[in-house]
Coordinates of C-alpha atoms in Angstrom, one line a residue:
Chain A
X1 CA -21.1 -9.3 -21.1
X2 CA -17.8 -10.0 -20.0
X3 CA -15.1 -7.8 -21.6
X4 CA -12.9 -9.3 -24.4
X5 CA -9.7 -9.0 -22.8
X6 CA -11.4 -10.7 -19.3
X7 CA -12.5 -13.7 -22.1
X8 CA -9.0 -13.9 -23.5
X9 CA -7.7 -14.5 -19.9
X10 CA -10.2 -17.6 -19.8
X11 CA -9.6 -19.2 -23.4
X12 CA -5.8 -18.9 -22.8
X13 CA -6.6 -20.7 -19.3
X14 CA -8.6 -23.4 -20.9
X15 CA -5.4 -24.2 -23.3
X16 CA -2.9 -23.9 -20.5
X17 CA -4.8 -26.5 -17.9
X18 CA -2.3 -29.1 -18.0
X19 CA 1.0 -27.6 -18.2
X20 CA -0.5 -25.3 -15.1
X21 CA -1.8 -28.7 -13.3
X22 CA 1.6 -30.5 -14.1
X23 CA 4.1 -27.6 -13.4
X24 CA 2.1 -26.3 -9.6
X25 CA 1.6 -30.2 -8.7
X26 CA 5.8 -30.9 -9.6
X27 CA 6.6 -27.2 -8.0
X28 CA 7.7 -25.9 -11.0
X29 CA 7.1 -22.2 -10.0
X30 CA 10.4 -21.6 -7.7
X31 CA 8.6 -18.5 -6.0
X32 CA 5.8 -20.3 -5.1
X33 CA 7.5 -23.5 -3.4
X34 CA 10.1 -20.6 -1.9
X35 CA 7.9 -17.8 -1.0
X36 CA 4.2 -17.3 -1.9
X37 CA 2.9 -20.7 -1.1
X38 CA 4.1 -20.8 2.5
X39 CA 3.2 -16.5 2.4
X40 CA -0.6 -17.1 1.7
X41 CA -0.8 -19.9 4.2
X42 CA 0.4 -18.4 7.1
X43 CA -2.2 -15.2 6.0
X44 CA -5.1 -17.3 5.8
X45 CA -4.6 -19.1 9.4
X46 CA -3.6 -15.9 10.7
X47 CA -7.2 -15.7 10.6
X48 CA -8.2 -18.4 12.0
X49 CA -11.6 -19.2 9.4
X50 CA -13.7 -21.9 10.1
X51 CA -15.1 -21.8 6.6
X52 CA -13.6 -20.4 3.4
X53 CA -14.0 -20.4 -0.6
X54 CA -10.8 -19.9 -2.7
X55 CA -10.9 -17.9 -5.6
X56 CA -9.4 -18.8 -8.9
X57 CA -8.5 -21.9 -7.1
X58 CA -6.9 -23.6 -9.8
X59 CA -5.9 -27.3 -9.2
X60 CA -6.9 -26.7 -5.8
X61 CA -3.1 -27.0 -3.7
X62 CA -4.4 -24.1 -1.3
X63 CA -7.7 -26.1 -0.5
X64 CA -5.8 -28.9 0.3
X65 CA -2.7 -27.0 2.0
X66 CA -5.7 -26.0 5.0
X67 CA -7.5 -29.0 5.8
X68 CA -8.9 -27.3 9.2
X69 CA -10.8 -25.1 7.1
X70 CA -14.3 -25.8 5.8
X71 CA -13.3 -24.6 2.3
X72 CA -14.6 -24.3 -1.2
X73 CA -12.8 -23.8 -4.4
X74 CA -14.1 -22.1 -7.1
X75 CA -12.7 -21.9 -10.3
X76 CA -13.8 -20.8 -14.0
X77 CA -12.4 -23.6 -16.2
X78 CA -13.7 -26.9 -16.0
X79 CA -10.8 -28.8 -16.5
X80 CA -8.7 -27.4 -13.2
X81 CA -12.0 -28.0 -11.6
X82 CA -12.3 -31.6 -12.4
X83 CA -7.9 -31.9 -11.5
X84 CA -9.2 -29.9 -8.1
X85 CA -12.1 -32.6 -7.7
X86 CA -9.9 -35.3 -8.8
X87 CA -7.3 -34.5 -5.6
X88 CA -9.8 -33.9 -3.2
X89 CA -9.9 -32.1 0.2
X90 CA -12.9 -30.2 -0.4
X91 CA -15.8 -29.4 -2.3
X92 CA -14.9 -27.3 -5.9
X93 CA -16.9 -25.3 -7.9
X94 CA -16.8 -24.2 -11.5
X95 CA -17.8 -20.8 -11.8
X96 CA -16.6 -17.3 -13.4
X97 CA -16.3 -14.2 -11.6
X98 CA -19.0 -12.9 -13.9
X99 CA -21.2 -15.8 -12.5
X100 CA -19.9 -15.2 -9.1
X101 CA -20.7 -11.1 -9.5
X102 CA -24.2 -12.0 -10.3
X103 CA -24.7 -13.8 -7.3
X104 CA -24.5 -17.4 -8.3
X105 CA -22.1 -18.2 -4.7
X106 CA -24.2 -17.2 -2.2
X107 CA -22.2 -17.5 0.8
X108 CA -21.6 -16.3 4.1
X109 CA -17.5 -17.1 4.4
X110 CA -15.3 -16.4 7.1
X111 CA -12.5 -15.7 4.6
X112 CA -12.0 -15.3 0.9
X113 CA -9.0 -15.7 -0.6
X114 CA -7.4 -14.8 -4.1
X115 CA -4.0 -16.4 -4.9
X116 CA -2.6 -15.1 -8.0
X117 CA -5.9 -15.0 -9.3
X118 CA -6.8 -11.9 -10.2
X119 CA -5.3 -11.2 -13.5
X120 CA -8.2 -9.3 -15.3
X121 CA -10.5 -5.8 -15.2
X122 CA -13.8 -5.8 -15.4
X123 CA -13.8 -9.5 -14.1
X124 CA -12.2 -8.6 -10.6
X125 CA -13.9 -5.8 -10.2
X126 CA -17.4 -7.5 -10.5
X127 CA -15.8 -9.5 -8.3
X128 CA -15.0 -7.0 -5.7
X129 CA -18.4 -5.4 -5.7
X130 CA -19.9 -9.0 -5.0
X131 CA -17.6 -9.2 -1.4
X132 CA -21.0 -9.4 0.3
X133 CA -22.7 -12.3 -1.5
X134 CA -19.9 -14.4 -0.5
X135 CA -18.0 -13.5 3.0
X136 CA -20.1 -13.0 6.3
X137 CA -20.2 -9.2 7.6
X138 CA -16.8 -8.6 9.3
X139 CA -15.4 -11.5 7.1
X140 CA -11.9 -10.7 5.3
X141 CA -10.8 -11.1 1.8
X142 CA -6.9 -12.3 1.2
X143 CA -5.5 -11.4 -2.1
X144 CA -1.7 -12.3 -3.0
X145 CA -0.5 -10.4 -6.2
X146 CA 2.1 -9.0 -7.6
X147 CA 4.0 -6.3 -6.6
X148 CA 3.1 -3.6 -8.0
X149 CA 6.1 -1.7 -8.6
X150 CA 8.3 -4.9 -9.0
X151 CA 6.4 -6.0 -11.7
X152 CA 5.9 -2.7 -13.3
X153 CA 9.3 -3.3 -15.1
X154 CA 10.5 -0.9 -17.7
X155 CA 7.1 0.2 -18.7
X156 CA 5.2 3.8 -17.4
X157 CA 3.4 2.8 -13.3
X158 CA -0.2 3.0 -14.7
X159 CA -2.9 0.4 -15.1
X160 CA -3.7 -1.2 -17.8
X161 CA -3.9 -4.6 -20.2
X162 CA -0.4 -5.9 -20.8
X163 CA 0.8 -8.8 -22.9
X164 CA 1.3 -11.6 -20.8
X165 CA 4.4 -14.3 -21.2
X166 CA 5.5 -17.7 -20.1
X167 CA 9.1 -17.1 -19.7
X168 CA 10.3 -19.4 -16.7
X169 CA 7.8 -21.8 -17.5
X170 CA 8.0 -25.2 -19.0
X171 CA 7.7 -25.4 -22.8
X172 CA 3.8 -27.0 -22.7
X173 CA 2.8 -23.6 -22.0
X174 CA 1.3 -21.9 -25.1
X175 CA -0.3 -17.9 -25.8
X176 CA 0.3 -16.6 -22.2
X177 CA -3.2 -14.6 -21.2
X178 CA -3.2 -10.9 -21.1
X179 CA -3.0 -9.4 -17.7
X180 CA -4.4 -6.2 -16.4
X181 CA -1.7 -4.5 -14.2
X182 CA -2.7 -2.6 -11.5
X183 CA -0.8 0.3 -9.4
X184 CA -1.1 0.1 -5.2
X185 CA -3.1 2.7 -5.6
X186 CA -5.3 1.1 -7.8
X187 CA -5.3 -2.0 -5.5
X188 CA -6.1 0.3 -2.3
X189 CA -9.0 1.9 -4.0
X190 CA -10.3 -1.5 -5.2
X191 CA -10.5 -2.7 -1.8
X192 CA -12.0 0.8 -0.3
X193 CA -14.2 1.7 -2.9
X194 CA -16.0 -1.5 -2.3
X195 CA -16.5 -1.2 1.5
X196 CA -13.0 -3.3 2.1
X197 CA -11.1 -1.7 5.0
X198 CA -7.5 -2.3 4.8
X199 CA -6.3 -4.2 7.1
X200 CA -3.0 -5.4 6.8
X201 CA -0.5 -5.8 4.0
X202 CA 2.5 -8.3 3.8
X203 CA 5.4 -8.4 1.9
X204 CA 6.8 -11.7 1.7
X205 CA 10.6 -11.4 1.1
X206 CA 12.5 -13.7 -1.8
X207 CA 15.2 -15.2 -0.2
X208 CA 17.8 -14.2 -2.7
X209 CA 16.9 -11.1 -3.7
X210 CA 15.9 -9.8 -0.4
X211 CA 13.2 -7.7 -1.7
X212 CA 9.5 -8.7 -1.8
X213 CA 8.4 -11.5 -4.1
X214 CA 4.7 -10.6 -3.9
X215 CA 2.2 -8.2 -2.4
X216 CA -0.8 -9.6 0.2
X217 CA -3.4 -7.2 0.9
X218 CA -6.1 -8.2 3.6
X219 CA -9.1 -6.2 3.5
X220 CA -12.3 -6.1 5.9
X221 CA -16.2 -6.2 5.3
X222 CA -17.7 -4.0 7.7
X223 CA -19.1 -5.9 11.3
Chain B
X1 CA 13.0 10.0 26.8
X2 CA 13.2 10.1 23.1
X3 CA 15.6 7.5 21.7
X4 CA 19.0 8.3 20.5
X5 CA 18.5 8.2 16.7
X6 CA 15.3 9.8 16.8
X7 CA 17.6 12.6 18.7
X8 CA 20.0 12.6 16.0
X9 CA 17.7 13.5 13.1
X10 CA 16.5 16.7 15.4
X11 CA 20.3 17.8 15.9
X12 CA 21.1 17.4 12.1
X13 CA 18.0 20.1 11.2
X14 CA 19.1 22.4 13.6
X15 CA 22.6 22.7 11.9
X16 CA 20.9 22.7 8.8
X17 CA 18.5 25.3 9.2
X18 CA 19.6 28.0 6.8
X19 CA 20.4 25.8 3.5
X20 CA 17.0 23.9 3.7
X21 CA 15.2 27.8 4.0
X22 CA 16.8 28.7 1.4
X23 CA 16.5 25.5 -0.6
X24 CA 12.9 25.3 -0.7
X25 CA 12.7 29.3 -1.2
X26 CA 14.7 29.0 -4.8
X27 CA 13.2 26.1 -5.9
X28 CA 16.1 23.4 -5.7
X29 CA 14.8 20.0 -4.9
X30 CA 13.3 19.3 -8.6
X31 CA 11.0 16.9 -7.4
X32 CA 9.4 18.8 -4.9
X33 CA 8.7 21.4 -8.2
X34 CA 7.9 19.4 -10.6
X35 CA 5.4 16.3 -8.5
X36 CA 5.2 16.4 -5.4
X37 CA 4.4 20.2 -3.7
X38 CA 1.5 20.0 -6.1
X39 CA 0.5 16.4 -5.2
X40 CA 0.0 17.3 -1.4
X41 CA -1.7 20.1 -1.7
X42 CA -3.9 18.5 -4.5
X43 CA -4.3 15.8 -1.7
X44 CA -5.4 18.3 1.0
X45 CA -7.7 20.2 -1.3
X46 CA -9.4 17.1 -1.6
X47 CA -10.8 16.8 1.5
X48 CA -11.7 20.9 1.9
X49 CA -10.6 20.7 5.3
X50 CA -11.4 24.4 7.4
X51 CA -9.0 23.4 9.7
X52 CA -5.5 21.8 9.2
X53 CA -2.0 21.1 10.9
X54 CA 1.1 20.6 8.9
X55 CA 3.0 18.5 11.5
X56 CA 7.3 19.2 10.7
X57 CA 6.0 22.3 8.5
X58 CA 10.0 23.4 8.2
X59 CA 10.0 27.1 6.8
X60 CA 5.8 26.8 6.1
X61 CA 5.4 27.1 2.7
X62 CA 2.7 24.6 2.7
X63 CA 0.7 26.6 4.6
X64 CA 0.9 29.4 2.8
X65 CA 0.1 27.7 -0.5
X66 CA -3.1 26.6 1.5
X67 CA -4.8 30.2 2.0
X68 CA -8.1 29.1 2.3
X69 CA -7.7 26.3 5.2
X70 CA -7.3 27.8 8.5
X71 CA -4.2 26.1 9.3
X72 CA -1.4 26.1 11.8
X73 CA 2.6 24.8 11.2
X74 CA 4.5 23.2 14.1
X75 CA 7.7 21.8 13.7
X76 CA 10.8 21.0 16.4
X77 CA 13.1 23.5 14.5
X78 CA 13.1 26.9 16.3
X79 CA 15.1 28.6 13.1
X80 CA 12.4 26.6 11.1
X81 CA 9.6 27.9 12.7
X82 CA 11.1 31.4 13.3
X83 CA 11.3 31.5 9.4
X84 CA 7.8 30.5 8.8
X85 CA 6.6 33.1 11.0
X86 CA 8.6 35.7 9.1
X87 CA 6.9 35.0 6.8
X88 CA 3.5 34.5 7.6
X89 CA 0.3 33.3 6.3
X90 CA -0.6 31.3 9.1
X91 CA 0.2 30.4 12.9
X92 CA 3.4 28.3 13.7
X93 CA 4.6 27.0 17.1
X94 CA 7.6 25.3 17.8
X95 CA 6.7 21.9 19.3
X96 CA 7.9 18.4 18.8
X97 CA 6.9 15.4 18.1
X98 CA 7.1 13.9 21.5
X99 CA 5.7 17.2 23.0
X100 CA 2.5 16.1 20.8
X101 CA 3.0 12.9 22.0
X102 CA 2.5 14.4 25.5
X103 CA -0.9 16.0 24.8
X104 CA 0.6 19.6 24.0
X105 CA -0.8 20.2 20.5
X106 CA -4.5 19.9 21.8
X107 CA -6.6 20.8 18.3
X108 CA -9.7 19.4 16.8
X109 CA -8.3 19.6 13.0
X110 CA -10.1 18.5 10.3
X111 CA -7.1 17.0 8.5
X112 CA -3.2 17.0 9.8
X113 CA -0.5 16.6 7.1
X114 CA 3.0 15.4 7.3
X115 CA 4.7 16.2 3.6
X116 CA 8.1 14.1 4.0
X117 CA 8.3 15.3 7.6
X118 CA 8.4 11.6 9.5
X119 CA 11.7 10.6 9.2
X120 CA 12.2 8.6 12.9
X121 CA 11.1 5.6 14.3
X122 CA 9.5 6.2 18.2
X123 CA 8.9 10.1 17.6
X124 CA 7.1 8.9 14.6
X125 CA 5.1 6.1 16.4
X126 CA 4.0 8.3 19.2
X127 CA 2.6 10.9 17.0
X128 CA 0.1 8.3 15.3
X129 CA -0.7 7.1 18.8
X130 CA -1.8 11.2 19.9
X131 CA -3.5 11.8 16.7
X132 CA -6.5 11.9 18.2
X133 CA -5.6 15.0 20.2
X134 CA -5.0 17.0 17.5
X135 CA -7.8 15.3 15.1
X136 CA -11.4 15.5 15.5
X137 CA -13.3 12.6 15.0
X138 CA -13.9 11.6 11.2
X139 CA -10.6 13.7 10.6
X140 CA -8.0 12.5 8.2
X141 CA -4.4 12.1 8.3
X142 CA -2.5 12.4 4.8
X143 CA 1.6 11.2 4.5
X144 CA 3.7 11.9 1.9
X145 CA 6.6 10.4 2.3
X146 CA 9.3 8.3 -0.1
X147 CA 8.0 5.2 -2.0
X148 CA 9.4 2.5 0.1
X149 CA 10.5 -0.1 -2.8
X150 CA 12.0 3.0 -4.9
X151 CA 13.7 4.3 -1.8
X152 CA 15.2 1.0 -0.4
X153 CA 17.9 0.8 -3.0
X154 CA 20.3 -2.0 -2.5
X155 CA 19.6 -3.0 0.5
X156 CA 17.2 -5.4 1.7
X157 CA 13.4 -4.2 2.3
X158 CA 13.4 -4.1 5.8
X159 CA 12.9 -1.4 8.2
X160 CA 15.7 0.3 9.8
X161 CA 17.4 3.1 10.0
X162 CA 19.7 3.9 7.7
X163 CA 22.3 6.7 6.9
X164 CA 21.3 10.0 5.9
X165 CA 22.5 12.1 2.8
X166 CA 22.8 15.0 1.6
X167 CA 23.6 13.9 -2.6
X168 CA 21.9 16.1 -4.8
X169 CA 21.6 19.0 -2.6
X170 CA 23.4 22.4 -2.4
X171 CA 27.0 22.4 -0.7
X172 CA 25.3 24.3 2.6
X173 CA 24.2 21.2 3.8
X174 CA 25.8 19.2 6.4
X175 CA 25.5 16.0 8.6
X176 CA 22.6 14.5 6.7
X177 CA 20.4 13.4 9.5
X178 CA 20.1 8.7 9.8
X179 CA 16.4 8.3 8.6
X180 CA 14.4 5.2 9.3
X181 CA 13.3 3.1 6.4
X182 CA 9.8 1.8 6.8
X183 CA 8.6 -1.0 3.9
X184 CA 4.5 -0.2 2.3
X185 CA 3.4 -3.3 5.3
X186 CA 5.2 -0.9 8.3
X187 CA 3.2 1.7 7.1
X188 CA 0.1 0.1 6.4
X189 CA 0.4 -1.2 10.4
X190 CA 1.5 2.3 11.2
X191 CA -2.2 3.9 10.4
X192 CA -4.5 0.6 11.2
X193 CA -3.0 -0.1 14.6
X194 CA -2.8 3.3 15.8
X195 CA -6.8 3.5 14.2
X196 CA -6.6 4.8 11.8
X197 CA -8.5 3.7 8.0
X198 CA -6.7 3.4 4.9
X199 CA -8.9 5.8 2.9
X200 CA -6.1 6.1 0.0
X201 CA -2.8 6.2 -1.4
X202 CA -1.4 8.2 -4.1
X203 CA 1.4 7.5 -6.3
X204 CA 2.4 11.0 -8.1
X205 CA 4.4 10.4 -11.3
X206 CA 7.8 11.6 -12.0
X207 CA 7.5 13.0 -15.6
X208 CA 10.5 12.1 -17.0
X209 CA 10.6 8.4 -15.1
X210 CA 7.3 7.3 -15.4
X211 CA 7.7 5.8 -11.9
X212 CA 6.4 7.2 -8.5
X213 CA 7.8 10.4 -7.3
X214 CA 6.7 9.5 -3.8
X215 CA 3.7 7.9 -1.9
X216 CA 0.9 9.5 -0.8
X217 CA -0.9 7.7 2.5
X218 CA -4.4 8.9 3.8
X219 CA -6.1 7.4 7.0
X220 CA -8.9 8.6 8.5
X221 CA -10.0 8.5 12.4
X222 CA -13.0 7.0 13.1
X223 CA -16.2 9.3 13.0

């Protein structure tokens, strides 16, 4: 059973799938089309995979953005999944992280790679424990997130649920999910408890601000 | 030939010699009292090392609150190390880092700290590259040192050295020695290229900001 905050991330996905298709698709998101998109990219081909799957790959930009890659796209609401499908450039999937922890993408991927797209607990963590049931031994997994301490704000640096918002999106957005924040430390165990060595991190500067706009951590499955 | 800067920070401590003795004696750098003594030798006990090296031990006082590791202090400071041995609880030799560098700390150590001792850029570098000489296989490696993103201040998140200071401390203190910034990524390259595995990071709270105090790295070498 999934947990209830990990389903409220989902049903407020499944009301936000058009605003979220419309506003990545017209580069609403001025970090992405600045920073993060050109960030997770250049981390992925760093690489070099032949093959791939995309976690959480929404409306599917990322799949398309690496067309020498044999990739998949997996996503748990239907309705990015069909926009994904609809676009093309490789094969999608619709399937939850729950799904995905109880081995329903049997794989044996070069590369996975998680793009924003791990926003809740329980869900990610399943996730993480399932590493082997979809990358090849010695395959990495790519996860862009945000920084931890930047996005800590004014509150106490511990994890936990927080309310989530839309502010600095367009007004078609409605009951932003919940999101389960996550100190480094958190992140580093994540990846290490699971068999994950740490490989690299990147910090992808904002151009204004000079200071990172998101956190990339690149983690290893044992040879 | 060590490079200039790095020369500079070892030219500041000898000048400062006295007022850091004393200010570590009395108690006067709050956070080191009230986070993060306790969080490095909480760190340390964590992997019951037998054996240990506190790498820039200064006047030794981690040493000493670690009677139950068999553990020697080195540091580049003769008045630093003079004053540890004066007071005892352990062995100290006055070496630095570039000696290590050059094979003259040979030790098989279960674990080697550095508690906000790795402030340069190529004397750093080389002692990650010789940790094997004073590790033994499997050993581990545990940093404390500032948390980059809290530390960077103003400036833009890129490494560097930067200007020393003295703020905050007692009027004794003089010529604040440049220190090199390093962002969370340098560091994370710092252990994996050198060998070493991410095994952790801790992020000890300040009490009264809710925010890191410091960061807490450990690597390991491979068994």
């Amino acid at each position: 059973m999934p947990a209830q905050l990990d389903t409220s991330v989902i049903d407020s996905w499944h009301r936000n799938t058009d605003p979220w298709v419309a506003a990545i698709r017209n580069g609403e998101i001025e970090s992405r089309t600045l920073v993060t998109n050109a960030a997770i990219v250049d981390t992925v081909r760093a690489h070099a995979p032949q093959t791939a799957v995309d976690l959480g790959c929404g409306e599917g930009w990322l799949v398309r953005a690496l067309p020498e890659v044999r990739m998949i796209g997996v996503d748990a609401i239907a309705g990015l999944v069909e926009a994904a499908q609809a676009a093309g450039g490789g094969e999608f999937r619709c399937l939850s992280y729950e799904q995905i922890a109880q081995g329903e993408l049997q794989l044996a991927a070069d590369l996975a790679v998680c793009n924003f797209s791990l926003i809740g607990k329980e869900a990610v963590e399943g996730l993480f424990v399932a590493a082997p049931s979809f990358l090849r031994r010695g395959g990495h997994l790519v996860v862009q997130t945000v920084h931890p301490l930047l996005a800590c704000g004014e509150q106490a640096y511990a994890d936990g649920w927080r309310e989530g918002s839309w502010a600095g999106f367009n007004s078609g957005f409605q009951d932003a999910p919940p999101w389960y924040f996550r100190t480094l430390s958190n992140w580093i165990a994540l990846f290490e408890n699971n068999g994950l060595r740490i490989r690299e991190m990147r910090e992808p500067l904002h151009p204004q601000s000079g200071k990172p706009a998101s956190l990339i951590l690149v983690g290893q499955l044992p040879e």
